[in-house]
Amino acid sequence: MRLHHLEVTAFGPFGGTVSVDFDHLSGAGLFLLSGPTGAGKTSILDAVCFALYGDVPGDRSTARRLRSDQAAPTTTPRVELEATLSGRRFRLVRSPAWERPKKRGTGTTTQQASVTVSERVDGAWVPLTSRLDEAGHLVSRLVGMNLTQFTQVAMLPQGRFQAFLRSRSEDRHKLLQQLFRTGRFEDVERWLRDRRVALRRECEEAHQETADLVSRVSEAAGRPLPEGWDVRDLAGPAADGSLAAWTASLVRDARGALSSAGAAAAVASQAESVAREALDAGRTTAERQARLEAAAAEHARLLTVAGQHATDRDRVAAAGRAATVVPLWRVAERARLAHEAATAAVPAGTCRDATATEAAACADHAARVRALRPRAARLEVVDRELAALDTRGRSVAEAAAREGARLAELPAEVTAARDRLERARAAATEAVEVAARLAAHAQVVSLTEQLAAARTAHDEARELTLTLRGRALDVRQARLESMAAEIAGSLAVGQCCPVCGSAEHPERARAADGAPDAAAERAAQKAADAAAATEHLRDVEARDLATRLAHASERAGTELDPAALATRLEGLRAAADGADAAARALAAREQECTETGEALRRHAAEAAAVAASARLLGAEAADLRAELADVLADAATDSPDGLLADLLADLVDRERRCRALLRALDERDAAATAYDEARRELAEAAAEAGFDDPAEAVAAALDPVALERLAARVEDHERRLAAALAVLDEPGADELGLFPAPDLRALTADHDRTLAALAEARSAQETWTGRVERLTRLGADLGDALDRWAPVRADHELTTRLAAFVEGKSPDNRLQMRLSAYVLAYRLSQVVAAANERLARMSDQRYSLEHTGRRGAGETRGGLSLLVRDDWSGESRDPATLSGGETFVVSLALALGLADVITQETGGADLDTLFVDEGFGSLDADTLDDVLDTLDSLRDGGRVVGVVSHVAEMRDRIPTRLVVTKSRAGSTVAVTG
């Protein structure tokens, strides 16, 4: 990586825009970045880091305020860097997030960060990306390092490695891990710890599951745990197999008890079966004897009511035959009543033919009347329209008369309004000219006063310039007279004189009191130049005012009375104020004239249309009245439709009464026919049912409830008689009564005893069956739980031992060193080896660094401790015992060694630009020479080294300097040497 050009705007302490040409500084190879404290030396390095990575190194990145406070509110902070990365030329332009003023309204708004990365291809810049994340990945890939590594390799930080040299092992661990990206080893440690915790949790869950199953097995078997077992710690019995063997023995014992209980239940079942068969036989015999006695008693009782049963049976048969006649009798009765009602509804002496003729005549007459009703309705509409047209014709005639009168008046009003408008416009034009001349008069007066003042100031500036130029010449002459003393003061011990060339200076010239130096000469000359510039500005100002005065006088004209012009202007403006009103009045009159003529023409056309419509409607009304005259000749009314409506209603009512009378005659004839048919069918049905007449059938009929009750009584008598006869006729019925009745109480007691014994035996069998099933199931579950627990327990033991070893807590880890610390210890030994190569040169072969794995004072683990060996005394000591200068030398060597190792770690990235930040003020002259020789050796291969320091002696030793100067308006940079 080589830097070419840097441009910074409104960034850090730089309020404006500053540029750094690194190509120019590269010619010297070693240059000094100097300036007073707080000027912004480190901010130059921050700008480089920000351009590459979008962030600044160290604690300054937490401030999040990169924009300069001295910049103008609207100036955008911006950093532009041209650099060669991996052999390719790039331009990176970045802007941090900042609060800019709102474009509308007051206040500020946040402007987000932005970036643009371009590559120079064939002499032109080709944009590559404007995304922040893509730019970060691109730069990290091209440079081969992240921001932290870059600041440790290319920008050796101010004071950082002194703290690293004296820090504890834990602090070195954090920094080295970030630089060498060895976090994966800490991830391994963390994974082992998390794995151990997870396995312990799984092991505890598996143990709890096993303990629960053991408790349930013990409960199911009804036996306690063996002597010496603890349900809270079953790891031993689970590991040696005794837990599984104990469970298997419980299952075997339960199965033996189940077999014995099954045999006892079979014996009890056989005894209960014999007792139950004897009880069933006794119950059967007793039931047959009792049923035989009941059947004999029932048969004797039924024989006593045989006469009544025969009567009931005949009555049921007659009611059944009459059931087919009764519905027809009801139909005949309804037909008789309907015939009587229909006969009563017809008036006496009614003739069917005369009634039908009258109904047809009424219907025909009503149809003719309905056909005339639309014509009558149309006549009324025509009359209303004629009346409306008459009213509209009179209204149109009146409006046309008014508009004709107004149209005759309007031409004169239009002419008067046009004259007023022309006079007002002429006054407005003249008022503009008079106002311009009046303003020119006022400007002439003001410019005359300003020109007089400007000429006076020019004369004073010219006199001051002459005075200061004479003073500057006097100072220069005095400095020339004391130049020998000035040259003598700049000579160093052993330096040759620039005048005589001698290295001996026996008696140097001394400056007189008050003799001016180069600064005094520059100050005097600067004051004279400033006065001359002021004189020139005053002269330009006077000339400009004279030119402006001439132009104003020409515009004012020859009339020199402003009061008369002002009075005239007021009159013209008053006359011009009526221009708008006159224009509006003229437009209104012209518009009214046009609208009135149009309205007059519309009214004439409308009057003609009204007259034509009235003629057509009058003819139509005459035709309609003639058409209705035939029907309404005798009606003395003005409303033909009302008379037609009454006539139509009368005809419709007469037709309706005739139609109703015809329907009544039809209903009377139909009722007579139906009545005759019903009487004939009723007589036939009674004869078929075996009755002499319908009246006899109706008398024999019963209502459904009484018939059903009587039939049920007959059926019940016959069923009970048949049942009694069936029991008496069963085989062996005669012999059954000869045997004694069985003892059911004794048989029942014997069966209850055997049944209780069977229930007890079966309960015991079911108990042992359930216990065997439960123990078998729990034994299988316990075996599965032990199978699951075994690998988890083994894995947990192995992981616990390995995690303790990796964390440095195991007795097998003799160094008590973590895995990540062991890896970093190897990297630190490489850094120490690279640092000692430069430390030997810078310390005159006195000091060297030693890496030790032992723990330091107050540390819990070792691996990253550092010691400084003093080869002059042969002793090794803690870095905290070094002096300030010794600490800086050792820290610089350590930083350079770390830079070499990181460069090799990242694949040998080509870093052609290197910065070393501060710390040289604590070195003596000889040590400073050794350090500068070491830094000078870094230039091998074309590398450019920038040293950041404000120490005055460094300016004498490094001639090429990039100087940062601070001021109230912001810092600036300049290249000297």
JSON list of N, CA, C and O in Angstrom, two decimals, residues 3 48 514 603:
[
{"chain": "A", "resi": 3, "resn": "LEU", "atom": "N", "xyz": [0.50, 5.62, -0.27]},
{"chain": "A", "resi": 3, "resn": "LEU", "atom": "CA", "xyz": [-0.36, 6.78, -0.32]},
{"chain": "A", "resi": 3, "resn": "LEU", "atom": "C", "xyz": [0.18, 7.78, -1.34]},
{"chain": "A", "resi": 3, "resn": "LEU", "atom": "O", "xyz": [1.41, 7.99, -1.41]},
{"chain": "A", "resi": 48, "resn": "VAL", "atom": "N", "xyz": [-6.58, 9.43, 7.01]},
{"chain": "A", "resi": 48, "resn": "VAL", "atom": "CA", "xyz": [-6.19, 8.29, 6.17]},
{"chain": "A", "resi": 48, "resn": "VAL", "atom": "C", "xyz": [-6.99, 7.06, 6.55]},
{"chain": "A", "resi": 48, "resn": "VAL", "atom": "O", "xyz": [-7.54, 6.35, 5.69]},
{"chain": "A", "resi": 514, "resn": "GLY", "atom": "N", "xyz": [18.31, 45.24, 20.72]},
{"chain": "A", "resi": 514, "resn": "GLY", "atom": "CA", "xyz": [17.24, 45.74, 19.87]},
{"chain": "A", "resi": 514, "resn": "GLY", "atom": "C", "xyz": [17.44, 45.50, 18.39]},
{"chain": "A", "resi": 514, "resn": "GLY", "atom": "O", "xyz": [16.66, 46.00, 17.58]},
{"chain": "A", "resi": 603, "resn": "HIS", "atom": "N", "xyz": [-85.19, 35.73, -26.85]},
{"chain": "A", "resi": 603, "resn": "HIS", "atom": "CA", "xyz": [-86.58, 35.93, -26.50]},
{"chain": "A", "resi": 603, "resn": "HIS", "atom": "C", "xyz": [-87.48, 35.99, -27.74]},
{"chain": "A", "resi": 603, "resn": "HIS", "atom": "O", "xyz": [-88.62, 35.50, -27.72]}
]
